[in-house]
GROMACS .gro file of C-alpha atoms in nm:
model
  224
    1UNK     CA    1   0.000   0.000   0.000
    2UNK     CA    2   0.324   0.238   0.070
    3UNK     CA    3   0.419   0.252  -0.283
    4UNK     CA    4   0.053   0.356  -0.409
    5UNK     CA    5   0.082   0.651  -0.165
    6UNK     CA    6   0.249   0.912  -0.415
    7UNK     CA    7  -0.001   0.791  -0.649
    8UNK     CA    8  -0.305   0.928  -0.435
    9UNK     CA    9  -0.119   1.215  -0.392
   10UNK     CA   10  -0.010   1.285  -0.751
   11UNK     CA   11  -0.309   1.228  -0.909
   12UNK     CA   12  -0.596   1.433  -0.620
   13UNK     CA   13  -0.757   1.744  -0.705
   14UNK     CA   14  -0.543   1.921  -0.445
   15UNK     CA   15  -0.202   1.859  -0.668
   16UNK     CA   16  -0.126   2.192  -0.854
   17UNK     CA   17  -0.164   2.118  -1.177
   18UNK     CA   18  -0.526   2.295  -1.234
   19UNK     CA   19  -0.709   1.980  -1.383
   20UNK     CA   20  -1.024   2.143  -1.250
   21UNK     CA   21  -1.014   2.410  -1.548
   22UNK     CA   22  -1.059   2.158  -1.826
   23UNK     CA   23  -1.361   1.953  -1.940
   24UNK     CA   24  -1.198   1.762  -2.217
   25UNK     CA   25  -1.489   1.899  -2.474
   26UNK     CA   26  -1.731   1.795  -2.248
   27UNK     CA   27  -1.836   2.167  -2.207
   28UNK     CA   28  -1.925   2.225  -2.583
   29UNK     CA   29  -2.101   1.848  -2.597
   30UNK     CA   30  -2.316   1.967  -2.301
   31UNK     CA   31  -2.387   2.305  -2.502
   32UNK     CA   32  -2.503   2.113  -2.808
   33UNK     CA   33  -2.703   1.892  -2.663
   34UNK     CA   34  -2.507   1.561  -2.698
   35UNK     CA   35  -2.445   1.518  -2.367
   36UNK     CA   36  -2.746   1.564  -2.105
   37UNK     CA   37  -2.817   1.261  -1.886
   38UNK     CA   38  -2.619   0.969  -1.695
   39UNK     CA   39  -2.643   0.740  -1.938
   40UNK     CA   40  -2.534   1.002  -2.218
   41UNK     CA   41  -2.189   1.091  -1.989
   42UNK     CA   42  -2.158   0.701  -1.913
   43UNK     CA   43  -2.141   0.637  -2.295
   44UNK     CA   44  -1.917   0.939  -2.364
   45UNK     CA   45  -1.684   0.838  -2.088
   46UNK     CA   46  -1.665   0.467  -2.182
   47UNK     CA   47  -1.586   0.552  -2.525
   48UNK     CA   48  -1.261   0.789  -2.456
   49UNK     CA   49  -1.161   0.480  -2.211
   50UNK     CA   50  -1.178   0.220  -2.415
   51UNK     CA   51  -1.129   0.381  -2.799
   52UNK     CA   52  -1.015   0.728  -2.723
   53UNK     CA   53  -0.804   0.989  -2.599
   54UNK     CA   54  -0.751   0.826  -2.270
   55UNK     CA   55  -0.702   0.463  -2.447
   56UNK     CA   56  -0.399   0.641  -2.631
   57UNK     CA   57  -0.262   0.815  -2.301
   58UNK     CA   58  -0.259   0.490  -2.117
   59UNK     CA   59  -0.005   0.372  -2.415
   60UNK     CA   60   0.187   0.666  -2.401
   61UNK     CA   61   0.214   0.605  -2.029
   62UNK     CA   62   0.310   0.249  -2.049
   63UNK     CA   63   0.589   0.341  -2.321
   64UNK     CA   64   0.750   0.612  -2.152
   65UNK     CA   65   0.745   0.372  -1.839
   66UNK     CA   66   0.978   0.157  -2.039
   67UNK     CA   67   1.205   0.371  -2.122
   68UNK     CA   68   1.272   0.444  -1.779
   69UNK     CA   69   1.337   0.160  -1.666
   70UNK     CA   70   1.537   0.030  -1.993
   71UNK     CA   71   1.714   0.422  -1.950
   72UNK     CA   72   1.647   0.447  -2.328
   73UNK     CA   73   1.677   0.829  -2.440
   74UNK     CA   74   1.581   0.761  -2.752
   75UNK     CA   75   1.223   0.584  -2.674
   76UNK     CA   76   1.152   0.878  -2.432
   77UNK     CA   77   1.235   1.179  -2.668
   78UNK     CA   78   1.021   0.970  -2.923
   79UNK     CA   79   0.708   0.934  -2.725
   80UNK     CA   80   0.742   1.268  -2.549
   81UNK     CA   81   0.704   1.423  -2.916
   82UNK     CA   82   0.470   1.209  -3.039
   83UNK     CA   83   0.229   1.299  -2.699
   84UNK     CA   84   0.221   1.645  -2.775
   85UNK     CA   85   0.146   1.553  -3.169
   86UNK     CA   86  -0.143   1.405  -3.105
   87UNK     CA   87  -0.300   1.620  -2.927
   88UNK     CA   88  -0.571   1.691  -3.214
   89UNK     CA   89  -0.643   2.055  -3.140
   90UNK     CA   90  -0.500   2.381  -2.961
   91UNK     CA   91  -0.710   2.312  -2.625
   92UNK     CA   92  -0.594   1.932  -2.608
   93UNK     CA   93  -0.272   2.040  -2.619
   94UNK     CA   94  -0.293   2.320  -2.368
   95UNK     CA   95  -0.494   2.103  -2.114
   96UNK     CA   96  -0.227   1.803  -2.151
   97UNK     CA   97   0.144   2.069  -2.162
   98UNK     CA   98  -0.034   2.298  -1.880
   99UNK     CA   99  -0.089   2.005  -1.636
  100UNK     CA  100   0.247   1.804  -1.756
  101UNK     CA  101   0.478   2.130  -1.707
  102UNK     CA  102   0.298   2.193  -1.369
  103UNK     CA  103   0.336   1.867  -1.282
  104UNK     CA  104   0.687   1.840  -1.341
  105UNK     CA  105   0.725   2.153  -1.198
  106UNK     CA  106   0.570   2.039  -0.859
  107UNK     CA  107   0.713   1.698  -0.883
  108UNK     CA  108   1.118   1.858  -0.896
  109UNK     CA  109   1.077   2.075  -0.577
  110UNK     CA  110   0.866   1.800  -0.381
  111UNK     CA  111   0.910   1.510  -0.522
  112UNK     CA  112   1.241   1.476  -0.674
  113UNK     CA  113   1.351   1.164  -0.858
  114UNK     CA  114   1.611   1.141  -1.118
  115UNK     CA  115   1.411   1.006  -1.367
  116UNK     CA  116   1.271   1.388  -1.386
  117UNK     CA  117   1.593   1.532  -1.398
  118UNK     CA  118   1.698   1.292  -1.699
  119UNK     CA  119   1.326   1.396  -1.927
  120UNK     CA  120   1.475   1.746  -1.880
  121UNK     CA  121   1.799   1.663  -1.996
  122UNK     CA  122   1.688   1.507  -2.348
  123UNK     CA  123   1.374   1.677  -2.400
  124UNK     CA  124   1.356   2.066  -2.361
  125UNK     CA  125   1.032   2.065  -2.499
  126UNK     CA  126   0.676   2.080  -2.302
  127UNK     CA  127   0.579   1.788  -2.144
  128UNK     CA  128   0.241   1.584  -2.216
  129UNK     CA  129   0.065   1.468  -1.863
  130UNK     CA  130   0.035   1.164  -1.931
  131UNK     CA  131   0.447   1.138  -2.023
  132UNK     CA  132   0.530   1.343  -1.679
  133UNK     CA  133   0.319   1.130  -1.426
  134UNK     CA  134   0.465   0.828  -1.633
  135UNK     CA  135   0.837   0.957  -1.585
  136UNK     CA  136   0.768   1.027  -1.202
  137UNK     CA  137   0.606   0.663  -1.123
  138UNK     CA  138   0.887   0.468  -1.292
  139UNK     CA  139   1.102   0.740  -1.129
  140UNK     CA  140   1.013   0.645  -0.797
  141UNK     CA  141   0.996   0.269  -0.879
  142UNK     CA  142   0.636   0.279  -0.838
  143UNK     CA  143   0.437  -0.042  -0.988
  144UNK     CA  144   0.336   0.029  -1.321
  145UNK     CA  145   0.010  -0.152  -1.365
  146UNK     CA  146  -0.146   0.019  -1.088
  147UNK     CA  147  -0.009   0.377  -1.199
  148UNK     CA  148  -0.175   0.313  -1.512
  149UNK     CA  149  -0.559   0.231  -1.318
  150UNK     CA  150  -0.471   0.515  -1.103
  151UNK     CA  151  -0.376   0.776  -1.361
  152UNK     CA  152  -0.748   0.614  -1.572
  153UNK     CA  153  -0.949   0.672  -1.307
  154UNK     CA  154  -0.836   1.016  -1.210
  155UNK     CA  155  -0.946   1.127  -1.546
  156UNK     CA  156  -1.234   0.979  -1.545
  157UNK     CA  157  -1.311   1.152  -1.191
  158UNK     CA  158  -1.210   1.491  -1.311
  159UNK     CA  159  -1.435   1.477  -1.642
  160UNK     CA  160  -1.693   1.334  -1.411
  161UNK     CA  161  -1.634   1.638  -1.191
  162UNK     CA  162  -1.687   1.845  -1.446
  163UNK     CA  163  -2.004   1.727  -1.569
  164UNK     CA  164  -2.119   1.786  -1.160
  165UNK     CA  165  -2.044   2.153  -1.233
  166UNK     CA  166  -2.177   2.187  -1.572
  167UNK     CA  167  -2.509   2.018  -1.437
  168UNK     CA  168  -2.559   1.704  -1.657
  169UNK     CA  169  -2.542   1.467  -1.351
  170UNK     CA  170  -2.570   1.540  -0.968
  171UNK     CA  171  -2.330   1.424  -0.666
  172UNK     CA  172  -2.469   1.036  -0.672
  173UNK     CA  173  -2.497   1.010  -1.050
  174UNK     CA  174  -2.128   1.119  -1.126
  175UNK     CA  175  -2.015   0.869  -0.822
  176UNK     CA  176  -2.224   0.574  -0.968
  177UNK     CA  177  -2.071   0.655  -1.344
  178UNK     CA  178  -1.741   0.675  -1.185
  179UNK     CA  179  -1.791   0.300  -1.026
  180UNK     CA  180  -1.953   0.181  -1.311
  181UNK     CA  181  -1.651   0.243  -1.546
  182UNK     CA  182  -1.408   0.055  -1.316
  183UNK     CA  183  -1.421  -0.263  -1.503
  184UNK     CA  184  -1.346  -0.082  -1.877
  185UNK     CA  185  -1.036   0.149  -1.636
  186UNK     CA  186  -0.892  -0.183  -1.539
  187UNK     CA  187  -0.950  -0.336  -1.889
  188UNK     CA  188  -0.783  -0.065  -2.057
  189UNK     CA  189  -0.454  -0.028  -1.797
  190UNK     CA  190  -0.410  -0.384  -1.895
  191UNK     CA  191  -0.415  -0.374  -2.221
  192UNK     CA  192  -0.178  -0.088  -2.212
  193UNK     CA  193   0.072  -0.249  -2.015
  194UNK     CA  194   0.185  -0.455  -2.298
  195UNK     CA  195   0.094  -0.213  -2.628
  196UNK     CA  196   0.327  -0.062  -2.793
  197UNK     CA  197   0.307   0.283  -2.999
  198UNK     CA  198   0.198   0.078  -3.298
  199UNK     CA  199  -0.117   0.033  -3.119
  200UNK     CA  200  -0.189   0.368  -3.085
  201UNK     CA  201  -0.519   0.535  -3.275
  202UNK     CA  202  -0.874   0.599  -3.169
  203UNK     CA  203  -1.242   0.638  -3.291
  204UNK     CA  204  -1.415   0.873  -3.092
  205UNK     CA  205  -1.505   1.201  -3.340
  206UNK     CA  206  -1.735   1.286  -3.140
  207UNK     CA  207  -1.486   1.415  -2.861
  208UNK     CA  208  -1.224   1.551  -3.118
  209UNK     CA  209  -1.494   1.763  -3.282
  210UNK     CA  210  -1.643   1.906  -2.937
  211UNK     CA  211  -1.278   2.004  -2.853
  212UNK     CA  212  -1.249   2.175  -3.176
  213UNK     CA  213  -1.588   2.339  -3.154
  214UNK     CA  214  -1.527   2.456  -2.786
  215UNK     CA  215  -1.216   2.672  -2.848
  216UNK     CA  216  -1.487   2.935  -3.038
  217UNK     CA  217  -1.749   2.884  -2.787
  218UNK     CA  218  -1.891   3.212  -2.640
  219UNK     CA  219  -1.969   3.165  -2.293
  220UNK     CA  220  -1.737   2.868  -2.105
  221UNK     CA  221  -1.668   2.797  -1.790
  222UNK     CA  222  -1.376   2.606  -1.875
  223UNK     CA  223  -1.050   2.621  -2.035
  224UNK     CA  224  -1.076   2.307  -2.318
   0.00000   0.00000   0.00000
Protein backbone atom coordinates (compact mmCIF):
# COMPACT_ATOMS: atom_id res chain seq x y z
CA UNK A 1 0.00 0.00 0.00
CA UNK A 2 3.24 2.38 0.70
CA UNK A 3 4.19 2.52 -2.83
CA UNK A 4 0.53 3.56 -4.09
CA UNK A 5 0.82 6.51 -1.65
CA UNK A 6 2.49 9.12 -4.15
CA UNK A 7 -0.01 7.91 -6.49
CA UNK A 8 -3.05 9.28 -4.35
CA UNK A 9 -1.19 12.15 -3.92
CA UNK A 10 -0.10 12.85 -7.51
CA UNK A 11 -3.09 12.28 -9.09
CA UNK A 12 -5.96 14.33 -6.20
CA UNK A 13 -7.57 17.44 -7.05
CA UNK A 14 -5.43 19.21 -4.45
CA UNK A 15 -2.02 18.59 -6.68
CA UNK A 16 -1.26 21.92 -8.54
CA UNK A 17 -1.64 21.18 -11.77
CA UNK A 18 -5.26 22.95 -12.34
CA UNK A 19 -7.09 19.80 -13.83
CA UNK A 20 -10.24 21.43 -12.50
CA UNK A 21 -10.14 24.10 -15.48
CA UNK A 22 -10.59 21.58 -18.26
CA UNK A 23 -13.61 19.53 -19.40
CA UNK A 24 -11.98 17.62 -22.17
CA UNK A 25 -14.89 18.99 -24.74
CA UNK A 26 -17.31 17.95 -22.48
CA UNK A 27 -18.36 21.67 -22.07
CA UNK A 28 -19.25 22.25 -25.83
CA UNK A 29 -21.01 18.48 -25.97
CA UNK A 30 -23.16 19.67 -23.01
CA UNK A 31 -23.87 23.05 -25.02
CA UNK A 32 -25.03 21.13 -28.08
CA UNK A 33 -27.03 18.92 -26.63
CA UNK A 34 -25.07 15.61 -26.98
CA UNK A 35 -24.45 15.18 -23.67
CA UNK A 36 -27.46 15.64 -21.05
CA UNK A 37 -28.17 12.61 -18.86
CA UNK A 38 -26.19 9.69 -16.95
CA UNK A 39 -26.43 7.40 -19.38
CA UNK A 40 -25.34 10.02 -22.18
CA UNK A 41 -21.89 10.91 -19.89
CA UNK A 42 -21.58 7.01 -19.13
CA UNK A 43 -21.41 6.37 -22.95
CA UNK A 44 -19.17 9.39 -23.64
CA UNK A 45 -16.84 8.38 -20.88
CA UNK A 46 -16.65 4.67 -21.82
CA UNK A 47 -15.86 5.52 -25.25
CA UNK A 48 -12.61 7.89 -24.56
CA UNK A 49 -11.61 4.80 -22.11
CA UNK A 50 -11.78 2.20 -24.15
CA UNK A 51 -11.29 3.81 -27.99
CA UNK A 52 -10.15 7.28 -27.23
CA UNK A 53 -8.04 9.89 -25.99
CA UNK A 54 -7.51 8.26 -22.70
CA UNK A 55 -7.02 4.63 -24.47
CA UNK A 56 -3.99 6.41 -26.31
CA UNK A 57 -2.62 8.15 -23.01
CA UNK A 58 -2.59 4.90 -21.17
CA UNK A 59 -0.05 3.72 -24.15
CA UNK A 60 1.87 6.66 -24.01
CA UNK A 61 2.14 6.05 -20.29
CA UNK A 62 3.10 2.49 -20.49
CA UNK A 63 5.89 3.41 -23.21
CA UNK A 64 7.50 6.12 -21.52
CA UNK A 65 7.45 3.72 -18.39
CA UNK A 66 9.78 1.57 -20.39
CA UNK A 67 12.05 3.71 -21.22
CA UNK A 68 12.72 4.44 -17.79
CA UNK A 69 13.37 1.60 -16.66
CA UNK A 70 15.37 0.30 -19.93
CA UNK A 71 17.14 4.22 -19.50
CA UNK A 72 16.47 4.47 -23.28
CA UNK A 73 16.77 8.29 -24.40
CA UNK A 74 15.81 7.61 -27.52
CA UNK A 75 12.23 5.84 -26.74
CA UNK A 76 11.52 8.78 -24.32
CA UNK A 77 12.35 11.79 -26.68
CA UNK A 78 10.21 9.70 -29.23
CA UNK A 79 7.08 9.34 -27.25
CA UNK A 80 7.42 12.68 -25.49
CA UNK A 81 7.04 14.23 -29.16
CA UNK A 82 4.70 12.09 -30.39
CA UNK A 83 2.29 12.99 -26.99
CA UNK A 84 2.21 16.45 -27.75
CA UNK A 85 1.46 15.53 -31.69
CA UNK A 86 -1.43 14.05 -31.05
CA UNK A 87 -3.00 16.20 -29.27
CA UNK A 88 -5.71 16.91 -32.14
CA UNK A 89 -6.43 20.55 -31.40
CA UNK A 90 -5.00 23.81 -29.61
CA UNK A 91 -7.10 23.12 -26.25
CA UNK A 92 -5.94 19.32 -26.08
CA UNK A 93 -2.72 20.40 -26.19
CA UNK A 94 -2.93 23.20 -23.68
CA UNK A 95 -4.94 21.03 -21.14
CA UNK A 96 -2.27 18.03 -21.51
CA UNK A 97 1.44 20.69 -21.62
CA UNK A 98 -0.34 22.98 -18.80
CA UNK A 99 -0.89 20.05 -16.36
CA UNK A 100 2.47 18.04 -17.56
CA UNK A 101 4.78 21.30 -17.07
CA UNK A 102 2.98 21.93 -13.69
CA UNK A 103 3.36 18.67 -12.82
CA UNK A 104 6.87 18.40 -13.41
CA UNK A 105 7.25 21.53 -11.98
CA UNK A 106 5.70 20.39 -8.59
CA UNK A 107 7.13 16.98 -8.83
CA UNK A 108 11.18 18.58 -8.96
CA UNK A 109 10.77 20.75 -5.77
CA UNK A 110 8.66 18.00 -3.81
CA UNK A 111 9.10 15.10 -5.22
CA UNK A 112 12.41 14.76 -6.74
CA UNK A 113 13.51 11.64 -8.58
CA UNK A 114 16.11 11.41 -11.18
CA UNK A 115 14.11 10.06 -13.67
CA UNK A 116 12.71 13.88 -13.86
CA UNK A 117 15.93 15.32 -13.98
CA UNK A 118 16.98 12.92 -16.99
CA UNK A 119 13.26 13.96 -19.27
CA UNK A 120 14.75 17.46 -18.80
CA UNK A 121 17.99 16.63 -19.96
CA UNK A 122 16.88 15.07 -23.48
CA UNK A 123 13.74 16.77 -24.00
CA UNK A 124 13.56 20.66 -23.61
CA UNK A 125 10.32 20.65 -24.99
CA UNK A 126 6.76 20.80 -23.02
CA UNK A 127 5.79 17.88 -21.44
CA UNK A 128 2.41 15.84 -22.16
CA UNK A 129 0.65 14.68 -18.63
CA UNK A 130 0.35 11.64 -19.31
CA UNK A 131 4.47 11.38 -20.23
CA UNK A 132 5.30 13.43 -16.79
CA UNK A 133 3.19 11.30 -14.26
CA UNK A 134 4.65 8.28 -16.33
CA UNK A 135 8.37 9.57 -15.85
CA UNK A 136 7.68 10.27 -12.02
CA UNK A 137 6.06 6.63 -11.23
CA UNK A 138 8.87 4.68 -12.92
CA UNK A 139 11.02 7.40 -11.29
CA UNK A 140 10.13 6.45 -7.97
CA UNK A 141 9.96 2.69 -8.79
CA UNK A 142 6.36 2.79 -8.38
CA UNK A 143 4.37 -0.42 -9.88
CA UNK A 144 3.36 0.29 -13.21
CA UNK A 145 0.10 -1.52 -13.65
CA UNK A 146 -1.46 0.19 -10.88
CA UNK A 147 -0.09 3.77 -11.99
CA UNK A 148 -1.75 3.13 -15.12
CA UNK A 149 -5.59 2.31 -13.18
CA UNK A 150 -4.71 5.15 -11.03
CA UNK A 151 -3.76 7.76 -13.61
CA UNK A 152 -7.48 6.14 -15.72
CA UNK A 153 -9.49 6.72 -13.07
CA UNK A 154 -8.36 10.16 -12.10
CA UNK A 155 -9.46 11.27 -15.46
CA UNK A 156 -12.34 9.79 -15.45
CA UNK A 157 -13.11 11.52 -11.91
CA UNK A 158 -12.10 14.91 -13.11
CA UNK A 159 -14.35 14.77 -16.42
CA UNK A 160 -16.93 13.34 -14.11
CA UNK A 161 -16.34 16.38 -11.91
CA UNK A 162 -16.87 18.45 -14.46
CA UNK A 163 -20.04 17.27 -15.69
CA UNK A 164 -21.19 17.86 -11.60
CA UNK A 165 -20.44 21.53 -12.33
CA UNK A 166 -21.77 21.87 -15.72
CA UNK A 167 -25.09 20.18 -14.37
CA UNK A 168 -25.59 17.04 -16.57
CA UNK A 169 -25.42 14.67 -13.51
CA UNK A 170 -25.70 15.40 -9.68
CA UNK A 171 -23.30 14.24 -6.66
CA UNK A 172 -24.69 10.36 -6.72
CA UNK A 173 -24.97 10.10 -10.50
CA UNK A 174 -21.28 11.19 -11.26
CA UNK A 175 -20.15 8.69 -8.22
CA UNK A 176 -22.24 5.74 -9.68
CA UNK A 177 -20.71 6.55 -13.44
CA UNK A 178 -17.41 6.75 -11.85
CA UNK A 179 -17.91 3.00 -10.26
CA UNK A 180 -19.53 1.81 -13.11
CA UNK A 181 -16.51 2.43 -15.46
CA UNK A 182 -14.08 0.55 -13.16
CA UNK A 183 -14.21 -2.63 -15.03
CA UNK A 184 -13.46 -0.82 -18.77
CA UNK A 185 -10.36 1.49 -16.36
CA UNK A 186 -8.92 -1.83 -15.39
CA UNK A 187 -9.50 -3.36 -18.89
CA UNK A 188 -7.83 -0.65 -20.57
CA UNK A 189 -4.54 -0.28 -17.97
CA UNK A 190 -4.10 -3.84 -18.95
CA UNK A 191 -4.15 -3.74 -22.21
CA UNK A 192 -1.78 -0.88 -22.12
CA UNK A 193 0.72 -2.49 -20.15
CA UNK A 194 1.85 -4.55 -22.98
CA UNK A 195 0.94 -2.13 -26.28
CA UNK A 196 3.27 -0.62 -27.93
CA UNK A 197 3.07 2.83 -29.99
CA UNK A 198 1.98 0.78 -32.98
CA UNK A 199 -1.17 0.33 -31.19
CA UNK A 200 -1.89 3.68 -30.85
CA UNK A 201 -5.19 5.35 -32.75
CA UNK A 202 -8.74 5.99 -31.69
CA UNK A 203 -12.42 6.38 -32.91
CA UNK A 204 -14.15 8.73 -30.92
CA UNK A 205 -15.05 12.01 -33.40
CA UNK A 206 -17.35 12.86 -31.40
CA UNK A 207 -14.86 14.15 -28.61
CA UNK A 208 -12.24 15.51 -31.18
CA UNK A 209 -14.94 17.63 -32.82
CA UNK A 210 -16.43 19.06 -29.37
CA UNK A 211 -12.78 20.04 -28.53
CA UNK A 212 -12.49 21.75 -31.76
CA UNK A 213 -15.88 23.39 -31.54
CA UNK A 214 -15.27 24.56 -27.86
CA UNK A 215 -12.16 26.72 -28.48
CA UNK A 216 -14.87 29.35 -30.38
CA UNK A 217 -17.49 28.84 -27.87
CA UNK A 218 -18.91 32.12 -26.40
CA UNK A 219 -19.69 31.65 -22.93
CA UNK A 220 -17.37 28.68 -21.05
CA UNK A 221 -16.68 27.97 -17.90
CA UNK A 222 -13.76 26.06 -18.75
CA UNK A 223 -10.50 26.21 -20.35
CA UNK A 224 -10.76 23.07 -23.18
Amino acid sequence: MAAHLPLMVWLSPSFPVGAFAYSHGLEWAFESGDLHDAATLRDWLDALVSHGSLRNDLILFACVARAIETRDDAALIEVAELALALANSAERRLETVTQGNAFVLALRAAWPCAAIERLKAVWEGDIAYPVAVAVASAGHALPIPAALEAYGLAFVANLVSASVRLGIVGQTDGQKITAGLVPALQEAANAAGSATLDDLGGCTLRSDIASLRHETQYSRLFRS
